[in-house]
Coordinates of C-alpha atoms in Angstrom, one line a residue:
X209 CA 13.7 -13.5 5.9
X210 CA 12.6 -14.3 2.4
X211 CA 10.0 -11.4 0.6
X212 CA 7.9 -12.1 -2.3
X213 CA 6.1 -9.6 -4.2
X214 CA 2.6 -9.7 -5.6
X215 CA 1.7 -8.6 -8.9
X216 CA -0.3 -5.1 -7.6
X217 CA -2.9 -4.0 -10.8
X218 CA -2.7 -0.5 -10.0
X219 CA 1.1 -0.8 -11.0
X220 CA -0.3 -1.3 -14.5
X221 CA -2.1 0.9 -17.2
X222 CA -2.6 1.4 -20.7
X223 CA 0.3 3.0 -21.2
X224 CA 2.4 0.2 -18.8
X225 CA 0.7 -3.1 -19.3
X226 CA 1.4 -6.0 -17.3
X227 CA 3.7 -7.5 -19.6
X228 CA 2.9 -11.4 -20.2
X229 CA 4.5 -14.1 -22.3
X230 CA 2.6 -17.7 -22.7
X231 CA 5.6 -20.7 -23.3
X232 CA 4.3 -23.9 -24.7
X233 CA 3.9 -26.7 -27.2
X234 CA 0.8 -27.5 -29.8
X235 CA -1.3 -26.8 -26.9
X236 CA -0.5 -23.6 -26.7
X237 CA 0.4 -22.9 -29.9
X238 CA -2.5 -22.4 -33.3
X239 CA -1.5 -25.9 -34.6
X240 CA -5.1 -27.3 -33.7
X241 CA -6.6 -24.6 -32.1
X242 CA -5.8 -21.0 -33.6
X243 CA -5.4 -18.8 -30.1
X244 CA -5.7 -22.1 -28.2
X245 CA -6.6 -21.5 -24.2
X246 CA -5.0 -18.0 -24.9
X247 CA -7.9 -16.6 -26.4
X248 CA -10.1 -17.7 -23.6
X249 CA -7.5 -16.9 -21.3
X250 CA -7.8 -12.9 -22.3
X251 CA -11.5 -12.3 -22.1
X252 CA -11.0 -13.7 -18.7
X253 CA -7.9 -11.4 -17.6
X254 CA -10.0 -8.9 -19.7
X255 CA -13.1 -9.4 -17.5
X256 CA -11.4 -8.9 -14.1
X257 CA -9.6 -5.5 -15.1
X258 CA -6.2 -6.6 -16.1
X259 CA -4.6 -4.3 -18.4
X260 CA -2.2 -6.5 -20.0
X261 CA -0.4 -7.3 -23.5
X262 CA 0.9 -11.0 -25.0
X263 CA 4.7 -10.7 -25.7
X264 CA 6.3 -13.5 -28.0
X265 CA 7.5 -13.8 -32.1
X266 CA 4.7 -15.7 -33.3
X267 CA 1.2 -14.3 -33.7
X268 CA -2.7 -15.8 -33.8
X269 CA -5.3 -14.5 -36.2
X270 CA -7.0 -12.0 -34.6
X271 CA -10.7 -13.0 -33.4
X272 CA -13.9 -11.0 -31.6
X273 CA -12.3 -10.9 -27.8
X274 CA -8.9 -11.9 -28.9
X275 CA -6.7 -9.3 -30.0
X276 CA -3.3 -10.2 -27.7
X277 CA -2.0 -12.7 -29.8
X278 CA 1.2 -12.8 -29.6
X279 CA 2.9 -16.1 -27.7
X280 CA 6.2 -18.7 -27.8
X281 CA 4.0 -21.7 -28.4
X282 CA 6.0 -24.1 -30.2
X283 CA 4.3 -27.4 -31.3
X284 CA 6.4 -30.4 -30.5
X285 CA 8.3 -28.7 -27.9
X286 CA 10.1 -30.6 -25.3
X287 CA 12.2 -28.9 -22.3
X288 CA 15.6 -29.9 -23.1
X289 CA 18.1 -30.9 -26.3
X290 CA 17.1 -32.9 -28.4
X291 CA 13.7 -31.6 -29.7
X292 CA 12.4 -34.0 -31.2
X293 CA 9.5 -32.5 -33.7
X294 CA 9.5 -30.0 -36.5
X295 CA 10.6 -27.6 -38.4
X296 CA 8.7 -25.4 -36.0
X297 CA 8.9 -21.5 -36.5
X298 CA 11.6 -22.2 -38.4
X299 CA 13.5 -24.2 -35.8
X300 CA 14.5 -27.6 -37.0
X301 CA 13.2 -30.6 -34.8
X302 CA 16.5 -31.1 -33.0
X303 CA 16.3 -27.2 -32.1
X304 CA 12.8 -27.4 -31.0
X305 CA 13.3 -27.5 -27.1
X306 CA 12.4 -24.5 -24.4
X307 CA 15.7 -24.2 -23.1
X308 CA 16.9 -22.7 -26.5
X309 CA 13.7 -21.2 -28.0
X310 CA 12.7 -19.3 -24.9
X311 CA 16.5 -18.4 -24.2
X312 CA 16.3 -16.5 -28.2
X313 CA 12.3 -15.0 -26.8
X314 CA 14.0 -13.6 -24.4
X315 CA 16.3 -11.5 -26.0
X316 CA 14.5 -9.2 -26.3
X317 CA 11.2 -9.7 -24.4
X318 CA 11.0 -8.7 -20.4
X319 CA 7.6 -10.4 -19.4
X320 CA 6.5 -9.6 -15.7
X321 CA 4.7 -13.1 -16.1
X322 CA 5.6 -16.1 -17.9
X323 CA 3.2 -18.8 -18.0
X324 CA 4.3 -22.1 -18.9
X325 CA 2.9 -25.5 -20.1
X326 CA 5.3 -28.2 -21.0
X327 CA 6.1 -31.7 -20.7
X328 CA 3.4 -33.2 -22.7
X329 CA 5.9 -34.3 -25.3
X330 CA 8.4 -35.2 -22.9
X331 CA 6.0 -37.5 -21.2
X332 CA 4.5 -38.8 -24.1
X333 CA 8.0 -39.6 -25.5
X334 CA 9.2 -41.4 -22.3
X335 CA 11.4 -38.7 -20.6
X336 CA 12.4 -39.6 -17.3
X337 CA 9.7 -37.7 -14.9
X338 CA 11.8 -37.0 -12.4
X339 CA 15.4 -35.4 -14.7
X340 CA 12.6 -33.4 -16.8
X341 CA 11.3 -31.5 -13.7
X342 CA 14.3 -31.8 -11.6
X343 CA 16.7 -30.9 -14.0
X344 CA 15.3 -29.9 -17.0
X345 CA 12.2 -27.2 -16.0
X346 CA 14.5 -26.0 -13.2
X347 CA 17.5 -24.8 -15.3
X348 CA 14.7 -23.2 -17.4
X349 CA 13.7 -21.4 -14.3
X350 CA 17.2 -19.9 -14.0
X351 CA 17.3 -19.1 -17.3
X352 CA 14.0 -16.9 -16.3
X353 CA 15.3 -15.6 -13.5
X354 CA 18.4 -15.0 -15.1
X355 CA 17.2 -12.5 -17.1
X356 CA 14.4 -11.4 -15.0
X357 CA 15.0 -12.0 -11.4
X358 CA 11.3 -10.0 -10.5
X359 CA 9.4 -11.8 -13.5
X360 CA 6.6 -14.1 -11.8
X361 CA 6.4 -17.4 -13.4
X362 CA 3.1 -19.9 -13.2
X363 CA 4.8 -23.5 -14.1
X364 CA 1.7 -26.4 -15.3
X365 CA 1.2 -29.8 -14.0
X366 CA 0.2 -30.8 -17.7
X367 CA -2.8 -32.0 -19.1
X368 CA -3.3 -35.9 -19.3
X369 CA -2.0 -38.4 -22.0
X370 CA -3.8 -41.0 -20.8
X371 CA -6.3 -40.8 -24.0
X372 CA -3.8 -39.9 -26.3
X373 CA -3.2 -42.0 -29.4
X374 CA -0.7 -39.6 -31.0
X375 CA 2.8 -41.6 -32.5
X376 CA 3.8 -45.2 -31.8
X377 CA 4.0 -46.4 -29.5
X378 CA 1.1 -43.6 -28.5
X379 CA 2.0 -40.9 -25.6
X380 CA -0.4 -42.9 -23.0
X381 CA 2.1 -45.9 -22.9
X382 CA 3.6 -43.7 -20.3
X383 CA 0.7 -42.4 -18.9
X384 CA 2.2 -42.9 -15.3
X385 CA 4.9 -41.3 -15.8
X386 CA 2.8 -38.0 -16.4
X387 CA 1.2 -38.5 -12.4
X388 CA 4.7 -38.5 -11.4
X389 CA 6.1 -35.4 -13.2
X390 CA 2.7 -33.3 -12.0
X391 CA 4.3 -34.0 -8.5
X392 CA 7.6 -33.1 -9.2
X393 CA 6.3 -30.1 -10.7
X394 CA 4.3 -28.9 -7.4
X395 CA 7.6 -29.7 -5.3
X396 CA 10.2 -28.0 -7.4
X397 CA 7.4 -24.5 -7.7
X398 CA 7.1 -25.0 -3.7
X399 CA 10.9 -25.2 -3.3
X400 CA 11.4 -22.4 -5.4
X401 CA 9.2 -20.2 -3.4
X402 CA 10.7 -20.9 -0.5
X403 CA 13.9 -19.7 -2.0
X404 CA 12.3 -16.5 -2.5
X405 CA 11.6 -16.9 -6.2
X406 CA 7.8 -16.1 -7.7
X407 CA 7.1 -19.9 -8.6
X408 CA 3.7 -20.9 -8.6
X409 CA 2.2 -24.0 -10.3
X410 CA -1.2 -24.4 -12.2
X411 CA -2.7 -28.0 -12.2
X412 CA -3.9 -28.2 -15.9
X413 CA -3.8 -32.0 -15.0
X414 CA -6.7 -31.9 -12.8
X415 CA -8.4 -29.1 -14.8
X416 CA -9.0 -31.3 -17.9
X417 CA -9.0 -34.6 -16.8
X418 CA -11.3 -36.2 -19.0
X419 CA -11.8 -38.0 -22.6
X420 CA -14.9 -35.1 -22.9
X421 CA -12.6 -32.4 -22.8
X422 CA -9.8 -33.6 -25.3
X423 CA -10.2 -33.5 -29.4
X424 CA -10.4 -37.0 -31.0
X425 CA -6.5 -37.4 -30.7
X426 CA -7.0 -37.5 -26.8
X427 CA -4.4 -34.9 -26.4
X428 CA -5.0 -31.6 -27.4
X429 CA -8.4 -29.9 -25.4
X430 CA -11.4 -29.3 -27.1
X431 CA -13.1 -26.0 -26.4
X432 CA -14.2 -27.4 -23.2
X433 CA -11.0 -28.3 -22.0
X434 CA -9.5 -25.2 -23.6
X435 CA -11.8 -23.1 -21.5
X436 CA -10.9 -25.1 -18.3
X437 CA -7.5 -25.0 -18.9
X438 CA -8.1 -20.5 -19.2
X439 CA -10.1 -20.7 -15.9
X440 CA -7.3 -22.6 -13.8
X441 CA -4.6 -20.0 -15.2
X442 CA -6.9 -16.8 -14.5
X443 CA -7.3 -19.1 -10.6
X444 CA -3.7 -18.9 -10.4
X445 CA -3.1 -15.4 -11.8
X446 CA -5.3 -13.8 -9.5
X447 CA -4.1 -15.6 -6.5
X448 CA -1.0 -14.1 -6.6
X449 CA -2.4 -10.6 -7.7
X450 CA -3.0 -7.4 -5.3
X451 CA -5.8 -5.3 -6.1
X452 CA -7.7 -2.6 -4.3
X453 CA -10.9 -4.0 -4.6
X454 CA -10.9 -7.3 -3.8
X455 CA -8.6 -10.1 -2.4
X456 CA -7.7 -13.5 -3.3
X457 CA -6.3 -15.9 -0.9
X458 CA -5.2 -19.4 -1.4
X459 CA -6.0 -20.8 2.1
X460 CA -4.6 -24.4 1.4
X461 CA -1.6 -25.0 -1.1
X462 CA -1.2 -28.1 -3.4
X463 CA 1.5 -30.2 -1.4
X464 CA 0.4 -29.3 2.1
X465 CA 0.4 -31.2 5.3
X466 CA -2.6 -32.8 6.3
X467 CA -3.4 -34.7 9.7
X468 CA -5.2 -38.0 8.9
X469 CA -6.8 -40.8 11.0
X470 CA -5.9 -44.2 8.5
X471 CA -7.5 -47.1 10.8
X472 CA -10.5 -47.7 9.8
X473 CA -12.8 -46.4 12.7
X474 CA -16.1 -44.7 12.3
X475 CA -15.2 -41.2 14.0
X476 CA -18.7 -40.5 13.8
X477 CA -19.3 -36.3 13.0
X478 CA -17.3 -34.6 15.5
X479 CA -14.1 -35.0 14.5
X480 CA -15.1 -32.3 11.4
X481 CA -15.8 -29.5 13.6
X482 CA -12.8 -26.8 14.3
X483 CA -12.1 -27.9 17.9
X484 CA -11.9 -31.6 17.5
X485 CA -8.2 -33.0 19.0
X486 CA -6.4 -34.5 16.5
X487 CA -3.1 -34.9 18.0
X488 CA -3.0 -38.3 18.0
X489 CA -3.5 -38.5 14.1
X490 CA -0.8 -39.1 12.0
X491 CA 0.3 -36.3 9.2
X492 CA 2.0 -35.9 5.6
X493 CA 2.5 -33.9 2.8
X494 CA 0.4 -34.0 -0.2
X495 CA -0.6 -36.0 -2.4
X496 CA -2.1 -38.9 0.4
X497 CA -3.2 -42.3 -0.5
X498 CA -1.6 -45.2 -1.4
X499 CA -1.1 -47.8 -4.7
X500 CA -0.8 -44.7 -7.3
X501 CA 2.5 -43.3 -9.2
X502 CA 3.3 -39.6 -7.4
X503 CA 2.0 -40.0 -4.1
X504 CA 4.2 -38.1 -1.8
X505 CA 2.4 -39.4 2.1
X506 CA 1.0 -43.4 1.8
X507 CA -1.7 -43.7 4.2
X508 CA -2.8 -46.9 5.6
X509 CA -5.6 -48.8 4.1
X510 CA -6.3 -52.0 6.1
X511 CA -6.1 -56.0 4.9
X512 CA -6.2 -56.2 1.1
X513 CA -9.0 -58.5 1.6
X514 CA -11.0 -55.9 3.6
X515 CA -10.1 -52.7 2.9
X516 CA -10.8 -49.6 5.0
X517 CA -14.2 -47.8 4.2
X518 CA -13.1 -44.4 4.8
X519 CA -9.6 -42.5 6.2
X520 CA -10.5 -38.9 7.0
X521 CA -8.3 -36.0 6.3
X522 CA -8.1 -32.7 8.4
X523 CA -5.9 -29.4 7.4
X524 CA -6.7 -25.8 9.3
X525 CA -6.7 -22.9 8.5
X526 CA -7.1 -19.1 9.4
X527 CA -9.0 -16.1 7.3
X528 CA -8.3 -12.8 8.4
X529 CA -11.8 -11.4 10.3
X530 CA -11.6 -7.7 8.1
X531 CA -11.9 -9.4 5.0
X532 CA -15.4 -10.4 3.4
X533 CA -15.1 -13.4 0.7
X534 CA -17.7 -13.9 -1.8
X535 CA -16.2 -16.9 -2.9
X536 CA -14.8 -20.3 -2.2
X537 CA -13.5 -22.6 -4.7
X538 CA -11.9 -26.3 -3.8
X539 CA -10.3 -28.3 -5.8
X540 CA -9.8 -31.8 -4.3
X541 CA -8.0 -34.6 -6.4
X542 CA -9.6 -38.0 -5.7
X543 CA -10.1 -41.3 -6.3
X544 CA -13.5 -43.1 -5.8
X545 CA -15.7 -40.8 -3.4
X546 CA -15.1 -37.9 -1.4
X547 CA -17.0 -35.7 0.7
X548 CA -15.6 -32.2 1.7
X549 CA -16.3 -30.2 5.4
X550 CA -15.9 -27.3 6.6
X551 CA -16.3 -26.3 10.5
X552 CA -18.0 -28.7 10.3
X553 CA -20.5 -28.2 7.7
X554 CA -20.8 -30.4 4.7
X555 CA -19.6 -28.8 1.3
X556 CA -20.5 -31.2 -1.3

């Protein structure tokens, strides 16, 4: 049997922070943004009582609410040889890739958590999807683990390059390719996991998902964006955290298997309560639907003349009866309209 650990806040105090090192390119990095989704980042981590501290070479200015500012943001940074952009921290462009500038951080750095956000640049330059996450992120994961076989990692589905009109040709000529690696990225943190290893991903992709929250470049977030992009990384941090005083629970993972009636009927209401029979359904792994890059299940949809109206989705779940929860967030990634149940009552 295969044992994770948690992150447990009482482990950590002033005198033993939890130890954390933020990996990126210019989004992470000051190059538009000094402190970038770092700074909002630590008033969050601040807010729900995690003593911490920012391990990397390069420093922020310091700001009110931002005094951890260390990190290995590099801007330009791709995952693998060649990089492709700089000088960067005095790394010349061809040396300006993860797999060699985290490899030098962690010489001497022993992070507990390493968050990281990459493949911006190699999307936007027309990387293969698939050989980045595949190959590239997962030998950066055994360098990680490597070095730190306990160190919990948080890998990103990146933000989108679907506005960006950075280079020529501009990142969003391969704007598909970005839906693809996002996938890839959720499969290779679940496979990892189930090899025992502290993977988790954070979907930056769906977090800023919009023109609104990007910077007139349509790649880098604005404040907005850079705040979303703090909230889905404090989400993912205090899933996987223990703490005396209150629990976190993700109830339904990113990739799992969902039962799903594709053909067309009107099922009326029952079939959202708890005890509805859905045997008969048919069932896949996430992401369902059909005619868009990175779906992993392709659910029916009718003649291409008359499409189906709706296809409804059901996934169960159990919470433990001696725990009270305050909260309930859901994240649903969707195309034209959605509306959301539980046991039967209507969410939004």
């Amino acid at each position: 049997t295969l044992f994770r650990s948690e992150l447990a806040l009482t482990n950590y105090t002033a005198a033993h922070p939890l130890k954390v090192l933020d990996s990126g390119d210019s989004i992470t990095d000051d190059s538009v943004t000094n402190g970038a989704w770092r700074a909002y980042l630590e008033k969050l981590l601040v807010t729900n009582g995690y003593v911490f501290t920012n391990l990397g070479r390069w420093t922020s200015s310091p700001a009110a609410g931002f005094t951890q500012v260390h990190h290995e943001g590099m801007d330009g940074a791709v995952i693998a040889s060649p990089g492709l952009s700089g000088p960067t921290h005095g790394y010349a462009a061809t040396n300006n890739y993860a797999l060699r500038t985290l490899a030098d951080a962690l010489t001497n750095a022993t992070p507990d958590l390493v968050l990281i956000d990459l493949g911006v640049n190699d999307m936007g330059r027309g990387r293969n999807p698939y050989h980045v996450a595949t190959n590239d992120l997962s030998a950066l994961l055994d360098l990680i683990f490597a070095k730190l076989p306990s160190a919990h990692v948080i890998v990103s589905k990146p933000t989108t390059i679907t506005y960006s009109t950075i280079l020529t040709p501009p990142y969003d000529t391969y704007r598909t390719n970005m839906l693809a690696f996002c996938d890839a990225v959720q499969a290779l943190a679940a496979a990892r996991r189930a090899q025992g290893q502290n993977v988790f991903a954070a979907d930056l992709f769906s977090a800023v998902y919009g023109s609104s929250m990007l910077n007139s470049d349509g790649t880098h977030p604005n404040a907005t964006g850079l705040s979303a992009l703090a909230n889905e990384m404090m989400f993912r941090i205090a899933a996987i955290t223990t703490r005396p005083d209150a629990v976190t629970t993700p109830f339904v993972l990113g990739g799992s298997v969902w039962k799903y009636s594709d053909q067309g009927l009107d099922l009326g209401t029952n079939w959202c309560q708890p005890g509805y029979d859905d045997s008969a359904w048919s069932q896949g792994a996430g992401r369902l639907g059909y005619n868009i890059i990175g779906i992993t299940s392709t659910v029916g949809y009718g003649p291409s003349t008359n499409k189906y109206i709706t296809t409804y989705f059901r996934h169960a779940f159990v919470v433990t009866n001696n725990v009270t929860y305050t909260n309930l967030s859901v994240r649903l990634n969707r195309v034209d309209g959605a509306v959301v149940w539980l046991n039967g009552q209507e969410l939004y």
